[in-house]
Coordinates of C-alpha atoms in Angstrom, one line a residue:
X1 CA 6.4 24.7 25.2
X2 CA 6.9 21.7 22.8
X3 CA 9.9 20.7 20.6
X4 CA 9.7 21.3 16.5
X5 CA 12.1 20.3 14.0
X6 CA 13.8 23.6 13.0
X7 CA 12.6 22.1 9.1
X8 CA 9.8 20.3 10.2
X9 CA 6.5 21.7 8.1
X10 CA 4.3 24.1 9.5
X11 CA 1.1 24.0 7.9
X12 CA -2.0 26.8 8.9
X13 CA -4.3 28.5 7.8
X14 CA -2.5 31.3 6.4
X15 CA -1.0 31.4 2.7
X16 CA 1.6 28.4 3.3
X17 CA -0.4 25.6 3.6
X18 CA -1.2 26.8 -0.6
X19 CA 2.7 26.5 -0.7
X20 CA 3.4 23.1 1.3
X21 CA 0.6 21.2 0.4
X22 CA 1.8 18.6 -2.8
X23 CA 5.9 18.7 -4.2
X24 CA 4.7 17.9 -8.2
X25 CA 6.8 14.3 -7.9
X26 CA 4.3 13.0 -5.2
X27 CA 0.8 11.1 -5.4
X28 CA -1.9 11.6 -3.2
X29 CA -5.3 10.4 -3.6
X30 CA -8.5 10.8 -1.8
X31 CA -11.7 11.3 -2.3
X32 CA -14.4 10.6 0.1
X33 CA -17.0 10.9 -2.1
X34 CA -18.9 7.4 -1.1
X35 CA -18.1 8.0 2.7
X36 CA -21.7 7.6 4.5
X37 CA -22.8 10.6 6.9
X38 CA -20.1 12.6 6.1
X39 CA -21.7 14.2 9.6
X40 CA -20.9 10.8 12.1
X41 CA -19.8 7.4 12.1
X42 CA -19.7 5.9 8.5
X43 CA -17.3 2.7 9.3
X44 CA -20.4 0.4 9.9
X45 CA -18.6 -2.0 12.2
X46 CA -15.0 -2.4 10.1
X47 CA -14.0 0.3 13.1
X48 CA -15.6 0.3 17.0
X49 CA -16.8 4.3 17.2
X50 CA -15.3 5.8 19.6
X51 CA -16.3 5.4 23.2
X52 CA -16.1 8.4 25.9
X53 CA -14.5 6.9 28.0
X54 CA -11.7 7.6 25.6
X55 CA -11.7 11.6 25.8
X56 CA -9.0 13.1 27.6
X57 CA -10.4 16.6 29.1
X58 CA -9.6 19.5 28.0
X59 CA -7.9 21.2 30.7
X60 CA -5.3 18.1 31.5
X61 CA -4.6 17.9 27.3
X62 CA -1.5 20.1 28.1
X63 CA 0.3 18.4 31.0
X64 CA 0.0 15.4 29.4
X65 CA 1.4 17.1 26.3
X66 CA 4.4 17.7 28.7
X67 CA 4.9 14.4 30.4
X68 CA 4.9 13.2 27.3
X69 CA 7.5 14.5 25.6
X70 CA 9.3 14.9 28.8
X71 CA 9.8 11.2 28.8
X72 CA 10.1 11.2 24.9
X73 CA 6.8 8.8 25.2
X74 CA 5.3 10.5 22.3
X75 CA 5.2 8.4 18.7
X76 CA 6.9 10.5 17.0
X77 CA 9.9 10.0 19.6
X78 CA 9.2 6.1 18.8
X79 CA 9.9 6.9 14.7
X80 CA 13.0 8.5 15.5
X81 CA 14.3 5.9 17.8
X82 CA 13.6 3.2 16.1
X83 CA 14.4 4.9 13.0
X84 CA 11.8 4.1 10.6
X85 CA 11.6 4.7 7.7
X86 CA 8.3 7.3 6.5
X87 CA 6.6 5.7 4.1
X88 CA 7.0 7.5 0.2
X89 CA 3.4 6.8 -1.7
X90 CA 5.6 8.3 -5.2
X91 CA 3.0 8.9 -7.7
X92 CA 0.5 6.5 -6.8
X93 CA -2.7 7.8 -5.6
X94 CA -2.4 5.5 -2.3
X95 CA -2.2 7.5 0.1
X96 CA -6.2 6.3 2.3
X97 CA -3.5 2.6 1.4
X98 CA -0.4 4.1 2.9
X99 CA -1.9 5.8 6.4
X100 CA -3.0 3.1 7.6
X101 CA -0.5 1.0 7.1
X102 CA 1.7 3.0 8.6
X103 CA -0.8 2.9 11.8
X104 CA 0.3 -1.1 12.0
X105 CA 3.8 -0.5 11.6
X106 CA 4.0 3.0 14.0
X107 CA 1.7 0.6 16.2
X108 CA 3.5 -2.9 16.1
X109 CA 6.4 -1.1 17.1
X110 CA 4.2 0.3 20.0
X111 CA 3.9 -2.9 21.1
X112 CA 7.1 -4.1 20.6
X113 CA 6.2 -6.6 17.9
X114 CA 9.3 -7.2 15.4
X115 CA 9.5 -4.4 12.3
X116 CA 8.4 -5.1 9.2
X117 CA 8.5 -2.7 5.7
X118 CA 4.1 -3.8 5.2
X119 CA 3.7 -3.1 1.3
X120 CA 0.8 -0.4 0.9
X121 CA 0.2 -1.7 -2.7
X122 CA -1.0 -5.6 -1.6
X123 CA -3.7 -3.4 0.2
X124 CA -4.9 -1.1 -3.1
X125 CA -4.1 -2.4 -6.0
X126 CA -5.9 -5.1 -6.1
X127 CA -8.5 -3.8 -3.8
X128 CA -8.7 -1.2 -7.2
X129 CA -8.4 -3.9 -9.6
X130 CA -4.6 -2.4 -10.5
X131 CA -5.2 0.7 -11.2
X132 CA -3.8 3.7 -10.1
X133 CA -6.9 5.6 -8.3
X134 CA -8.4 7.1 -5.1
X135 CA -10.1 5.6 -2.6
X136 CA -11.2 6.4 1.0
X137 CA -10.2 4.6 4.7
X138 CA -13.3 1.9 4.5
X139 CA -12.1 0.6 1.4
X140 CA -8.7 0.1 3.2
X141 CA -9.4 -1.7 6.3
X142 CA -11.5 -3.4 5.4
X143 CA -9.3 -5.0 3.5
X144 CA -7.0 -5.7 6.1
X145 CA -8.9 -6.9 8.5
X146 CA -10.1 -9.8 5.4
X147 CA -7.1 -10.1 3.3
X148 CA -4.1 -8.4 6.2
X149 CA -0.9 -6.4 4.2
X150 CA 1.7 -8.5 2.6
X151 CA 6.0 -7.6 3.3
X152 CA 7.9 -5.4 0.6
X153 CA 9.8 -8.6 0.5
X154 CA 6.8 -10.2 -1.1
X155 CA 4.8 -7.4 -3.5
X156 CA 7.3 -4.0 -3.6
X157 CA 5.9 -0.3 -1.7
X158 CA 4.3 0.3 -4.2
X159 CA 3.9 -1.8 -7.3
X160 CA 0.4 -1.7 -9.1
X161 CA 1.6 -5.2 -11.6
X162 CA -0.8 -7.9 -11.2
X163 CA 2.1 -10.0 -10.9
X164 CA 2.6 -9.8 -7.6
X165 CA -0.6 -11.2 -6.5
X166 CA 0.5 -14.9 -6.4
X167 CA -0.7 -17.4 -3.3
X168 CA 2.5 -17.0 -1.6
X169 CA 1.9 -13.5 -1.2
X170 CA -1.4 -14.6 -0.1
X171 CA -0.7 -16.6 2.6
X172 CA 1.9 -14.2 4.1
X173 CA -0.1 -10.4 4.6
X174 CA -2.9 -13.2 6.0
X175 CA 0.1 -12.6 9.0
X176 CA -0.9 -9.2 9.3
X177 CA -4.6 -8.7 9.4
X178 CA -5.6 -6.6 12.3
X179 CA -9.7 -6.1 13.4
X180 CA -8.8 -4.0 16.7
X181 CA -9.5 -0.3 14.7
X182 CA -11.9 2.5 16.4
X183 CA -12.8 5.8 14.7
X184 CA -13.6 9.2 15.5
X185 CA -16.4 11.3 14.6
X186 CA -14.7 13.7 12.4
X187 CA -13.5 16.7 12.2
X188 CA -13.6 16.1 16.0
X189 CA -10.6 17.4 17.9
X190 CA -11.4 16.3 20.9
X191 CA -11.5 12.4 20.3
X192 CA -8.7 12.8 18.6
X193 CA -6.3 14.5 20.7
X194 CA -7.5 11.6 23.0
X195 CA -6.1 8.9 21.3
X196 CA -3.6 10.8 20.3
X197 CA -2.8 10.7 24.0
X198 CA -2.9 7.3 24.8
X199 CA -0.6 6.3 22.1
X200 CA -2.6 5.9 19.0
X201 CA -2.2 6.9 15.7
X202 CA -4.7 7.5 13.2
X203 CA -5.3 7.6 9.6
X204 CA -6.8 10.9 8.8
X205 CA -7.7 12.0 5.7
X206 CA -8.2 16.0 4.5
X207 CA -10.9 16.9 2.4
X208 CA -9.1 20.3 2.1
X209 CA -5.7 18.4 1.0
X210 CA -7.6 15.6 -0.3
X211 CA -4.5 13.5 1.0
X212 CA -4.5 11.2 3.7
X213 CA -1.7 11.0 6.0
X214 CA -1.7 9.4 9.7
X215 CA -1.5 11.6 13.0
X216 CA 1.5 11.0 15.6
X217 CA 1.3 13.0 18.4
X218 CA -0.5 16.3 19.9
X219 CA 1.5 19.3 21.1
X220 CA 1.5 22.1 22.4
X221 CA 3.0 26.0 21.6
X222 CA 1.4 28.8 21.9
X223 CA -1.1 28.0 24.4
X224 CA -2.9 26.1 21.7
X225 CA -2.6 22.3 21.0
X226 CA -1.2 22.1 18.0
X227 CA -1.0 18.2 15.1
X228 CA 1.8 16.3 14.6
X229 CA 1.7 14.3 11.7
X230 CA 3.9 11.7 9.4
X231 CA 3.6 12.3 5.9
X232 CA 3.8 9.6 3.0
X233 CA 6.6 11.5 0.6
X234 CA 9.2 9.8 2.0
X235 CA 11.7 12.4 3.6
X236 CA 9.9 15.3 2.8
X237 CA 9.6 18.4 5.3
X238 CA 12.1 17.8 7.7
X239 CA 13.7 14.3 6.7
X240 CA 11.5 11.8 8.8
X241 CA 8.7 13.3 7.0
X242 CA 6.9 14.6 9.3
X243 CA 4.8 17.9 9.2
X244 CA 2.3 19.5 11.7
X245 CA -1.1 21.1 11.5
X246 CA -2.9 23.7 13.5
X247 CA -5.6 25.8 13.0
X248 CA -9.2 24.3 11.1
X249 CA -6.8 22.1 9.0
X250 CA -6.5 20.0 12.2
X251 CA -10.0 18.9 11.1
X252 CA -10.1 15.4 9.6
X253 CA -13.1 15.0 7.3
X254 CA -12.4 11.2 8.2
X255 CA -10.1 9.8 11.0
X256 CA -9.3 5.8 12.2
X257 CA -7.1 4.4 14.2
X258 CA -5.1 1.4 15.1
X259 CA -5.6 0.5 18.7
X260 CA -4.3 -3.2 18.7
X261 CA -1.8 -4.7 16.2
X262 CA -2.5 -8.1 17.3
X263 CA -2.9 -10.0 14.6
X264 CA -6.5 -10.6 13.8
X265 CA -7.2 -14.9 14.4

């Protein structure tokens, strides 16, 4: 059975989901109204559709989770070991940019690249004409592929002001362009678990929550699989920003993972 933190929130199908979804001081911002093909792939070349060769059979899932936990090789282990601070979107409506940026920061760690804090607002603010409004994963992924992500020393993480869009910032962001994304079908738990077990972090948007978070681990509790996520509300929850999803709350309506953090050329 997987270990979970004493204060790690668990959000399932019961009334606790209503209590834990959104502290008043934090934003969300997921808007899937423009997502085409609600039941299928929708990134249209921005991400590779999930390939069935990546699918891990259900009967192997428990053993694979236990192996990762025993070797302390889960993505959450890496985040804790490297003391990677969770993103904090504050009152912005940029969860849909925070989650892919978190994927980038995690994937860089897992591929032995230097730790760097990247700015979600450097993606979301110019994309939305410097308005604090919602969006969805495809918006952020397209921008990241073409223009990259600025480090926070060039563009503060939640700054919406136009003053940070300088030529120096644009050039710095180009160093953090990535193009190797993989998309799961909406509400397809088998695909999600398979990628998590392969060490691929996922930006996942949930209509029931109006929020997008970063999925990091598959865990095993009470004879079934659960999902650990990394939120963009700072040290919310257990102090690391982690929480647990179970039951139908695991079924995301938009899911894209970062296959590789190798810089685009």
